[in-house]
Amino acid sequence: MTDTSAQPRVVIFDTTLRDGEQSPGATMTHEEKLEIAGLLDEMGVDVIEAGFPIASEGDFAAVSEIAKRAKNSTICGLSRANFKDIDRCWEAVKHAKSPRIHTFIGTSPLHRAIPNLTMDEMADRIHQTVTHARNLCDNVQWSAMDATRTEHDYLCRVVEIAIKAGATTINIPDTVGYTAPRESADLIRMLLERVPGADEVIFSTHCHNDLGMATANSLAAVEAGARQIECTINGLGERAGNAALEEVVMALKVRNDIMPFATGIDTTKIMHLSRRVATVSGFPVQFNKAIVGKNAFLHESGIHQDGVLKNVETFEIMRPETIGLTAKNIAMGKHSGRAALRAKMKELGVELGDNQLNDLFVRFKALADRKKEVYDDDLLALVSDSDTHEAHDTLQVRRLRVICGTEGPQEAELTLAIDGVEHSIDATGDGPVDAAFNAVKMLWPHKVNLQLYQVHAVTEGTDAQATVSVRIEEDGRIATGQSADTDTIVASVKAYVNALNRLIERRKKSNPGDDVKTVDYRDAG
Ligand code: KIV
Ligand code: ZN
């Protein structure tokens, strides 16, 4: 194994909880944000961007609590280029052992036009706001939003101003995923060469994936001298997302021969984080996604299988264990006991308390009765499922029978507990899922837009569990729900009801639209 201790260190800045959570529908609860932040901290992420404190009370509370709890990571919050945002951000991050204020403004012609600032006025604003942030906090990051479409001369000018005003990290975002690797490298090189004081700060890259080049662009920037990569777990983020943490970290590890840079990431924690983020954000990972996709280590063709059996390196450039995937996939049988289940879950990176273990054990036994083989992925789906259904939920699915087949109409008989009181109804629909969802609507009338309904098989075989993800929207509030069951219709109804329960929680806590980040990025003043 290569000794990377003497290699330049690349700061890994994770923005899953800010840019990632900004993707419509990926909103996480307070507890989920704390859990993800805890896992990122344990994994060795250098900087966690925990949220956008001015965006909502919820964001502020999450950033403050994450700041209080962080053991190792620097905790950062985002703020626009105005004193109010920066003060609010500081109020939230100041609790951290190592706080950072991140402030940004759009510097390209398109972005300058919106707040209608001249080049000079914007330069002045940058000087004032970075100075203000630096008076509050020693660690200040400044971002030139849409840097890759900003005139070079102007970019050099404003970067120099930010450095002189005290910024310690200069972030050069490719906000719209427009750049390409060579250009990304040239831009960083140009800034390092031309801007006075550039050698005294860390240059950072923040690449969006609109053209599928985010990871390549980030790595090219590092080769040119950037020393911070902003990324998210599973590449979550606005539109097509951001550079994926697992991709940049594993690329630096596996191709350390040509990219000799070190990170502080414990890569064995990657798979667990990826699964947790997929569950809590409601954004499942595509099967063929690099590193963390379900197929990333599967070999299907005969030639590949044969090669791997003879020498695993023929078709594998990294070992699954490196990212925390256990080699042994057949997990547990009907006769396995509690101790074996606890040990297995520990191996999968899930630590369970006694009550959680008892609950999982009951559900595992029920599954083992229905399914011949219970795989690691089945167990993880069970854990995620129990995480998403709480005893205090307003709506709880008690019983469901569905009649379907070639002769319609399809029918669903549903018993739903609403605030603990059981109600039953029969409904019909255009297919069994529609019938079952109609039954929910009749028992608990509501008007929501169903934005996404997605079914995945957890493992292979006709007895596989299905995981269902549902995303709904009501007055700008978005809620996602998930569930897993060997019966696809049961999983569908539970996922739908889970999304409704989350919506009910949000109705209680927020005003319409609060879940969608309505902070106006143009409001720099
Ligand atoms: O994409 C972007 O430019 C951003 C900034 C706020 C850093 O997310
Ligand atoms: Zn971004």
Coordinates of C-alpha atoms and ligand atoms in Angstrom, one line a residue:
M1 CA 0.0 0.0 0.0
T2 CA 1.3 3.5 -0.9
D3 CA 2.5 5.7 2.0
T4 CA 0.5 8.9 1.4
S5 CA 1.7 10.7 4.6
A6 CA 4.2 12.9 2.7
Q7 CA 1.7 13.7 -0.1
P8 CA -0.2 17.0 -0.3
R9 CA -3.4 16.7 1.6
V10 CA -6.7 17.5 -0.1
V11 CA -9.4 18.9 2.2
I12 CA -12.7 17.1 1.8
F13 CA -15.5 19.5 2.2
D14 CA -18.9 17.7 2.3
T15 CA -22.0 19.7 1.4
T16 CA -24.6 16.9 1.5
L17 CA -26.5 18.7 4.2
R18 CA -26.5 22.0 2.3
D19 CA -26.2 21.7 -1.4
G20 CA -27.4 18.1 -1.3
E21 CA -30.3 18.9 0.9
Q22 CA -31.2 21.7 -1.5
S23 CA -32.3 19.2 -4.2
P24 CA -36.1 19.4 -4.3
G25 CA -37.5 16.6 -2.2
A26 CA -34.2 15.7 -0.4
T27 CA -35.2 17.5 2.7
M28 CA -34.1 15.6 5.9
T29 CA -35.5 15.8 9.4
H30 CA -33.5 17.4 12.2
E31 CA -32.5 14.0 13.6
E32 CA -31.5 12.7 10.2
K33 CA -29.2 15.7 9.7
L34 CA -27.6 15.1 13.0
E35 CA -27.1 11.4 12.2
I36 CA -25.5 12.1 8.8
A37 CA -23.3 14.8 10.3
G38 CA -22.2 12.3 13.0
L39 CA -21.3 9.7 10.3
L40 CA -19.4 12.3 8.2
D41 CA -17.5 13.4 11.3
E42 CA -16.5 9.8 12.1
M43 CA -15.6 9.1 8.5
G44 CA -12.9 11.9 8.6
V45 CA -14.6 14.6 6.5
D46 CA -12.5 17.8 7.1
V47 CA -15.3 20.3 6.7
I48 CA -19.0 19.7 7.0
E49 CA -21.2 22.3 5.4
A50 CA -24.1 21.7 7.7
G51 CA -26.7 24.1 6.2
F52 CA -27.8 27.6 5.4
P53 CA -28.6 29.1 8.7
I54 CA -30.7 32.1 7.5
A55 CA -32.8 29.8 5.2
S56 CA -35.1 28.6 8.0
E57 CA -35.4 28.1 11.8
G58 CA -34.9 24.4 11.0
D59 CA -31.6 25.0 9.2
F60 CA -30.4 27.2 11.9
A61 CA -31.2 24.7 14.6
A62 CA -29.5 21.8 12.7
V63 CA -26.3 23.8 12.0
S64 CA -26.1 24.9 15.7
E65 CA -26.6 21.4 17.0
I66 CA -24.2 19.8 14.5
A67 CA -21.6 22.5 15.5
K68 CA -22.1 21.6 19.2
R69 CA -21.7 17.8 18.6
A70 CA -18.9 17.7 16.0
K71 CA -15.8 16.0 17.4
N72 CA -13.3 16.4 14.6
S73 CA -14.7 18.2 11.6
T74 CA -14.8 21.9 11.0
I75 CA -18.4 23.0 10.8
C76 CA -19.4 25.5 8.2
G77 CA -22.6 27.4 7.3
L78 CA -23.5 29.2 4.2
S79 CA -24.4 32.9 3.9
R80 CA -25.1 35.3 1.1
A81 CA -23.1 38.5 0.8
N82 CA -24.9 40.5 3.4
F83 CA -24.3 41.2 7.1
K84 CA -27.6 39.7 8.3
D85 CA -26.8 36.3 6.7
I86 CA -23.3 36.3 7.9
D87 CA -24.3 37.2 11.5
R88 CA -26.9 34.4 11.5
C89 CA -24.4 31.9 10.1
W90 CA -21.9 32.9 12.9
E91 CA -24.6 32.5 15.6
A92 CA -25.1 28.9 14.4
V93 CA -21.5 27.8 13.7
K94 CA -19.8 29.5 16.6
H95 CA -20.5 26.6 18.9
A96 CA -18.1 24.4 17.0
K97 CA -14.6 23.6 18.1
S98 CA -13.6 24.6 14.6
P99 CA -16.2 27.0 12.9
R100 CA -16.2 28.3 9.4
I101 CA -18.3 31.0 7.8
H102 CA -18.9 30.5 4.1
T103 CA -20.1 33.5 2.1
F104 CA -20.7 33.8 -1.6
I105 CA -21.9 36.0 -4.4
G106 CA -22.5 35.4 -8.1
T107 CA -19.7 37.1 -10.0
S108 CA -20.5 36.2 -13.7
P109 CA -22.2 38.8 -15.9
L110 CA -25.5 36.9 -15.7
H111 CA -25.4 36.9 -11.9
R112 CA -24.1 40.4 -11.5
A113 CA -27.1 41.6 -13.6
I114 CA -29.6 40.3 -11.2
P115 CA -28.9 42.4 -8.0
N116 CA -28.0 45.0 -10.6
L117 CA -24.5 45.7 -9.2
T118 CA -21.8 47.2 -11.3
M119 CA -18.4 45.5 -11.2
D120 CA -17.1 48.2 -8.7
E121 CA -20.2 47.9 -6.5
M122 CA -19.9 44.1 -6.3
A123 CA -16.1 44.4 -5.6
D124 CA -17.0 46.7 -2.7
R125 CA -19.6 44.4 -1.4
I126 CA -17.2 41.5 -1.4
H127 CA -14.6 43.6 0.5
Q128 CA -17.2 44.6 3.1
T129 CA -18.8 41.2 3.7
V130 CA -15.6 39.2 3.8
T131 CA -14.1 41.7 6.2
H132 CA -17.3 41.5 8.4
A133 CA -17.1 37.6 8.3
R134 CA -13.4 37.7 9.2
N135 CA -14.0 40.0 12.2
L136 CA -16.3 37.3 13.5
C137 CA -14.4 34.1 12.6
D138 CA -10.8 33.2 11.8
N139 CA -11.9 30.7 9.2
V140 CA -13.7 32.3 6.3
Q141 CA -14.5 30.8 2.9
W142 CA -15.5 33.0 0.0
S143 CA -17.1 31.6 -3.2
A144 CA -17.4 33.3 -6.5
M145 CA -20.7 31.7 -7.7
D146 CA -20.6 30.9 -11.4
A147 CA -16.9 31.4 -11.4
T148 CA -16.4 29.3 -14.5
R149 CA -18.5 31.8 -16.5
T150 CA -16.9 34.9 -15.0
E151 CA -14.4 37.1 -17.0
H152 CA -10.9 36.1 -15.9
D153 CA -9.8 39.6 -15.2
Y154 CA -12.8 40.3 -13.0
L155 CA -12.4 36.9 -11.2
C156 CA -8.8 37.7 -10.4
R157 CA -9.8 41.1 -9.1
V158 CA -12.5 39.9 -6.8
V159 CA -10.4 36.9 -5.6
E160 CA -7.6 39.3 -4.6
I161 CA -10.1 41.5 -2.8
A162 CA -11.5 38.5 -0.9
I163 CA -8.0 37.4 0.1
K164 CA -7.0 40.9 1.2
A165 CA -10.2 41.1 3.3
G166 CA -9.2 37.9 5.1
A167 CA -10.8 34.9 3.3
T168 CA -8.7 31.8 4.1
T169 CA -10.4 29.5 1.5
I170 CA -11.3 30.7 -2.0
N171 CA -13.9 28.5 -3.7
I172 CA -14.2 28.5 -7.5
P173 CA -17.6 26.9 -8.2
D174 CA -18.7 25.5 -11.5
T175 CA -22.2 26.3 -10.5
V176 CA -23.9 25.2 -13.7
G177 CA -21.7 22.2 -14.5
Y178 CA -20.4 23.9 -17.6
T179 CA -16.7 23.4 -17.5
A180 CA -14.5 20.5 -18.7
P181 CA -11.4 19.0 -17.0
R182 CA -8.7 20.9 -18.9
E183 CA -10.5 24.3 -18.5
S184 CA -11.1 23.5 -14.8
A185 CA -7.4 23.0 -14.3
D186 CA -6.4 26.0 -16.4
L187 CA -8.7 28.3 -14.3
I188 CA -7.1 27.3 -11.0
R189 CA -3.6 27.6 -12.5
M190 CA -4.5 31.0 -13.9
L191 CA -5.7 32.2 -10.5
L192 CA -2.7 30.8 -8.7
E193 CA -0.3 32.6 -11.1
R194 CA -2.1 35.9 -11.4
V195 CA -3.6 36.7 -8.0
P196 CA -1.3 38.3 -5.4
G197 CA -1.5 36.4 -2.2
A198 CA -3.0 33.3 -3.8
D199 CA -0.3 31.1 -2.3
E200 CA -1.5 32.0 1.2
V201 CA -5.0 30.6 0.9
I202 CA -6.5 27.3 -0.1
F203 CA -8.2 27.1 -3.4
S204 CA -11.3 25.0 -3.6
T205 CA -13.4 23.4 -6.3
H206 CA -17.2 22.9 -6.2
C207 CA -18.4 21.2 -9.4
H208 CA -21.9 20.4 -10.5
N209 CA -22.6 17.5 -12.7
D210 CA -24.8 18.8 -15.5
L211 CA -22.6 17.4 -18.1
G212 CA -21.5 14.4 -16.0
M213 CA -18.0 15.8 -15.5
A214 CA -18.1 17.0 -11.9
T215 CA -15.7 14.4 -10.5
A216 CA -13.2 14.7 -13.4
N217 CA -13.4 18.5 -13.2
S218 CA -12.7 18.4 -9.4
L219 CA -9.7 16.1 -9.8
A220 CA -8.3 18.2 -12.6
A221 CA -8.6 21.3 -10.4
V222 CA -6.6 19.5 -7.7
E223 CA -3.9 18.5 -10.1
A224 CA -3.6 22.2 -11.0
G225 CA -3.2 23.3 -7.3
A226 CA -6.7 23.3 -5.7
R227 CA -6.5 21.7 -2.2
Q228 CA -10.1 21.5 -1.3
I229 CA -12.8 19.5 -3.0
E230 CA -16.5 20.2 -2.3
C231 CA -18.6 17.1 -2.8
T232 CA -21.7 15.3 -1.5
I233 CA -22.5 11.7 -0.7
N234 CA -24.0 9.9 -3.7
G235 CA -23.4 13.1 -5.6
L236 CA -26.7 14.5 -4.2
G237 CA -27.3 18.2 -5.1
E238 CA -29.0 20.8 -7.2
R239 CA -30.2 19.4 -10.6
A240 CA -27.8 16.7 -11.7
G241 CA -26.0 17.0 -8.4
N242 CA -22.4 17.6 -7.3
A243 CA -19.1 15.7 -7.5
A244 CA -19.7 12.6 -5.4
L245 CA -17.5 12.2 -2.3
E246 CA -17.1 8.5 -2.8
E247 CA -15.9 9.0 -6.4
V248 CA -13.3 11.7 -5.7
V249 CA -11.9 10.0 -2.6
M250 CA -11.7 6.5 -4.2
A251 CA -10.2 8.0 -7.4
L252 CA -7.5 9.6 -5.4
K253 CA -6.9 6.3 -3.5
V254 CA -7.0 3.9 -6.4
R255 CA -5.1 6.1 -8.8
N256 CA -2.7 7.5 -6.3
D257 CA 0.1 6.6 -8.7
I258 CA -0.9 9.4 -11.1
M259 CA -2.7 11.6 -8.6
P260 CA -0.5 11.6 -5.5
F261 CA -2.7 13.4 -3.0
A262 CA -3.9 12.2 0.4
T263 CA -7.3 12.6 2.1
G264 CA -8.2 11.8 5.7
I265 CA -11.2 9.7 4.8
D266 CA -11.8 6.3 6.3
T267 CA -13.1 4.8 3.1
T268 CA -14.6 1.7 4.9
K269 CA -17.4 4.0 6.1
I270 CA -18.5 5.0 2.5
M271 CA -21.1 2.3 1.8
H272 CA -22.9 2.8 5.1
L273 CA -23.1 6.6 4.6
S274 CA -24.2 6.1 1.0
R275 CA -27.1 3.9 2.1
R276 CA -28.1 6.1 4.9
V277 CA -28.1 9.2 2.7
A278 CA -30.2 7.4 0.1
T279 CA -32.7 6.4 2.7
V280 CA -33.1 9.7 4.5
S281 CA -33.0 11.8 1.4
G282 CA -35.4 9.5 -0.5
F283 CA -33.0 9.6 -3.5
P284 CA -32.1 5.9 -4.3
V285 CA -28.7 5.3 -5.7
Q286 CA -28.7 4.3 -9.4
F287 CA -27.7 0.6 -9.8
N288 CA -24.7 1.4 -12.1
K289 CA -23.4 4.3 -10.0
A290 CA -19.6 4.3 -9.6
I291 CA -18.4 2.9 -6.3
V292 CA -21.7 2.7 -4.4
G293 CA -24.2 1.4 -7.0
K294 CA -25.6 -2.0 -6.4
N295 CA -23.8 -3.3 -9.6
A296 CA -20.5 -1.7 -8.9
F297 CA -18.9 -5.0 -7.8
L298 CA -21.1 -7.5 -9.6
H299 CA -19.8 -9.5 -12.5
E300 CA -22.5 -10.8 -14.8
S301 CA -20.9 -12.1 -18.0
G302 CA -19.4 -15.5 -18.0
I303 CA -16.0 -14.2 -19.1
H304 CA -15.9 -11.7 -16.3
Q305 CA -17.1 -14.2 -13.7
D306 CA -14.5 -16.7 -14.9
G307 CA -11.7 -14.0 -14.8
V308 CA -12.7 -12.8 -11.3
L309 CA -12.7 -16.4 -9.9
K310 CA -9.2 -17.0 -11.3
N311 CA -7.8 -13.6 -10.3
V312 CA -10.1 -10.9 -8.8
E313 CA -7.9 -8.1 -10.3
T314 CA -8.8 -9.1 -13.8
F315 CA -12.1 -7.1 -13.6
E316 CA -11.9 -5.3 -10.2
I317 CA -9.8 -2.2 -9.6
M318 CA -10.6 -2.0 -5.9
R319 CA -11.8 -4.5 -3.3
P320 CA -15.4 -4.1 -2.0
E321 CA -14.1 -4.2 1.5
T322 CA -12.3 -0.9 0.9
I323 CA -15.6 0.9 0.9
G324 CA -17.1 -1.2 3.7
L325 CA -18.9 -3.8 1.6
T326 CA -18.5 -7.3 3.1
A327 CA -17.3 -9.9 0.7
K328 CA -19.7 -12.5 2.2
N329 CA -23.2 -11.7 0.9
I330 CA -25.4 -14.5 2.2
A331 CA -26.3 -13.1 5.5
M332 CA -28.6 -15.0 7.7
G333 CA -31.1 -17.8 7.8
K334 CA -34.3 -18.6 9.6
H335 CA -32.4 -20.2 12.5
S336 CA -30.0 -17.3 13.2
G337 CA -30.3 -15.8 16.7
R338 CA -30.2 -12.3 18.1
A339 CA -26.4 -12.4 18.8
A340 CA -25.7 -13.3 15.1
L341 CA -28.0 -10.6 14.0
R342 CA -26.3 -8.0 16.2
A343 CA -22.9 -9.2 14.9
K344 CA -24.0 -9.1 11.3
M345 CA -25.5 -5.6 11.7
K346 CA -22.2 -4.4 13.3
E347 CA -20.3 -5.8 10.3
L348 CA -22.6 -3.7 8.1
G349 CA -21.8 -0.6 10.1
V350 CA -25.1 -0.4 12.0
E351 CA -24.9 -0.3 15.8
L352 CA -28.2 -1.2 17.4
G353 CA -29.5 -0.6 20.9
D354 CA -31.3 -3.5 22.7
N355 CA -34.8 -2.2 21.7
Q356 CA -33.9 -1.6 18.1
L357 CA -32.3 -5.1 18.0
N358 CA -35.5 -6.7 19.4
D359 CA -37.6 -4.9 16.9
L360 CA -35.4 -5.8 14.0
F361 CA -35.2 -9.4 15.1
V362 CA -39.0 -9.8 15.0
R363 CA -39.1 -8.3 11.5
F364 CA -36.1 -10.4 10.4
K365 CA -37.8 -13.6 11.5
A366 CA -41.0 -12.6 9.7
L367 CA -38.9 -11.9 6.6
A368 CA -36.9 -15.2 6.9
D369 CA -40.3 -17.1 7.0
R370 CA -41.3 -15.5 3.7
K371 CA -38.0 -15.5 1.9
K372 CA -35.5 -18.3 1.4
E373 CA -32.3 -16.3 1.8
V374 CA -31.9 -13.1 3.7
Y375 CA -29.1 -11.0 2.3
D376 CA -27.2 -8.0 3.7
D377 CA -29.2 -5.7 1.5
D378 CA -32.4 -7.2 2.9
L379 CA -31.3 -6.5 6.4
L380 CA -30.3 -2.9 5.6
A381 CA -33.7 -2.4 3.9
L382 CA -35.3 -3.7 7.1
V383 CA -33.3 -1.2 9.2
S384 CA -34.2 1.7 7.0
D385 CA -37.8 0.7 7.0
S386 CA -38.0 0.6 10.8
D387 CA -36.2 4.0 10.8
T388 CA -39.0 5.5 8.7
H389 CA -42.0 4.3 10.7
E390 CA -42.4 5.7 14.1
A391 CA -44.8 4.6 16.9
H392 CA -46.1 8.2 17.2
D393 CA -47.0 8.5 13.5
T394 CA -50.5 10.0 12.9
L395 CA -51.2 7.4 10.2
Q396 CA -50.4 3.7 10.5
V397 CA -51.2 0.9 8.1
R398 CA -52.8 -1.9 10.0
R399 CA -54.2 -4.2 7.3
L400 CA -54.3 -4.3 3.5
R401 CA -55.9 -6.8 1.1
V402 CA -55.7 -6.2 -2.6
I403 CA -57.6 -7.9 -5.4
C404 CA -56.0 -7.5 -8.8
G405 CA -55.7 -9.4 -12.1
T406 CA -56.8 -9.1 -15.7
E407 CA -60.4 -8.5 -14.8
G408 CA -60.8 -5.0 -13.3
P409 CA -61.5 -3.0 -11.4
Q410 CA -58.7 -3.6 -9.0
E411 CA -59.8 -3.3 -5.4
A412 CA -58.1 -2.5 -2.1
E413 CA -59.5 -3.1 1.5
L414 CA -57.5 -1.0 3.8
T415 CA -57.5 -0.5 7.6
L416 CA -55.6 2.6 8.7
A417 CA -55.1 3.8 12.2
I418 CA -55.6 7.6 12.4
D419 CA -54.3 9.0 15.7
G420 CA -54.7 5.5 17.1
V421 CA -58.3 4.9 16.0
E422 CA -58.8 2.3 13.3
H423 CA -60.8 3.0 10.2
S424 CA -61.5 0.7 7.2
I425 CA -62.6 1.2 3.7
D426 CA -62.8 -0.5 0.3
A427 CA -61.6 1.4 -2.8
T428 CA -61.1 0.7 -6.5
G429 CA -58.6 2.1 -8.9
D430 CA -56.7 1.8 -12.1
G431 CA -54.4 -0.9 -10.9
P432 CA -53.7 -2.2 -7.4
V433 CA -51.4 0.7 -6.3
D434 CA -53.9 3.3 -7.5
A435 CA -56.7 1.4 -5.6
A436 CA -54.7 1.3 -2.4
F437 CA -53.7 5.0 -2.6
N438 CA -57.3 5.9 -3.2
A439 CA -58.2 4.0 -0.1
V440 CA -55.7 6.1 1.9
K441 CA -57.2 9.3 0.4
M442 CA -60.7 8.3 1.3
L443 CA -59.8 7.5 4.9
W444 CA -57.6 10.6 5.3
P445 CA -58.7 13.1 2.7
H446 CA -55.9 15.2 1.4
K447 CA -54.7 16.9 -1.8
V448 CA -51.1 16.3 -2.6
N449 CA -49.3 16.0 -5.9
L450 CA -47.5 12.7 -6.3
Q451 CA -44.2 13.7 -7.8
L452 CA -42.4 10.4 -7.7
Y453 CA -43.2 6.7 -7.3
Q454 CA -40.3 4.4 -7.6
V455 CA -39.9 0.7 -7.0
H456 CA -36.6 -1.2 -6.6
A457 CA -36.0 -4.9 -5.9
V458 CA -33.6 -5.1 -3.0
T459 CA -32.1 -8.4 -4.2
E460 CA -32.7 -10.9 -7.0
G461 CA -35.5 -13.4 -7.2
T462 CA -39.2 -13.3 -7.3
D463 CA -39.3 -13.4 -3.4
A464 CA -37.1 -10.3 -3.2
Q465 CA -38.2 -7.4 -1.1
A466 CA -39.2 -4.2 -2.9
T467 CA -38.2 -0.8 -1.7
V468 CA -40.6 1.9 -2.7
S469 CA -39.8 5.6 -2.6
V470 CA -42.6 8.2 -2.9
R471 CA -42.3 11.9 -3.1
I472 CA -45.4 14.2 -2.6
E473 CA -45.9 17.9 -2.7
E474 CA -48.4 20.2 -1.0
D475 CA -48.2 24.0 -1.2
G476 CA -44.5 23.9 -1.8
R477 CA -43.8 21.5 1.0
I478 CA -42.2 18.4 -0.2
A479 CA -42.1 15.1 1.7
T480 CA -40.6 11.8 0.8
G481 CA -41.4 8.3 2.1
Q482 CA -39.9 4.9 1.8
S483 CA -40.7 1.4 2.8
A484 CA -39.6 -2.2 2.1
D485 CA -41.6 -5.4 1.9
T486 CA -41.7 -8.6 -0.1
D487 CA -45.2 -7.4 -1.1
T488 CA -44.8 -4.5 -3.5
I489 CA -48.3 -3.1 -2.9
V490 CA -47.8 -3.2 0.9
A491 CA -44.4 -1.4 0.5
S492 CA -46.1 1.2 -1.8
V493 CA -48.9 2.0 0.7
K494 CA -46.5 2.2 3.6
A495 CA -44.1 4.5 1.7
Y496 CA -47.1 6.7 0.7
V497 CA -48.3 6.8 4.3
N498 CA -44.7 7.5 5.5
A499 CA -44.6 10.5 3.2
L500 CA -47.9 11.7 4.5
N501 CA -46.7 11.4 8.1
R502 CA -43.7 13.5 7.3
L503 CA -45.9 16.0 5.6
I504 CA -48.1 16.2 8.7
E505 CA -45.0 16.8 10.8
R506 CA -43.9 19.6 8.4
R507 CA -47.3 21.2 8.4
K508 CA -47.0 21.5 12.2
K509 CA -43.5 22.9 12.1
S510 CA -43.3 25.1 9.0
N511 CA -45.1 27.6 6.9
P512 CA -46.0 26.6 3.3
G513 CA -42.9 26.5 1.1
D514 CA -40.4 26.3 4.0
D515 CA -39.1 23.0 2.8
V516 CA -38.2 24.3 -0.6
K517 CA -35.2 26.5 -0.1
T518 CA -36.8 29.8 -1.0
V519 CA -33.8 31.8 0.0
D520 CA -33.3 34.1 -3.0
Y521 CA -29.7 33.6 -4.1
R522 CA -29.8 37.0 -5.7
D523 CA -30.6 38.8 -2.5
A524 CA -27.1 39.9 -1.8
G525 CA -28.0 43.1 -0.1
Ligands
KIV1 O1 -23.0 25.9 -6.9 C1 -22.6 26.9 -6.3 O2 -22.1 27.8 -6.8 C2 -22.9 26.9 -4.8 C3 -22.4 28.0 -4.1 C4 -23.4 28.6 -3.1 C5 -21.1 27.7 -3.4 O3 -23.5 26.0 -4.3
ZN2 ZN -23.5 24.2 -5.6

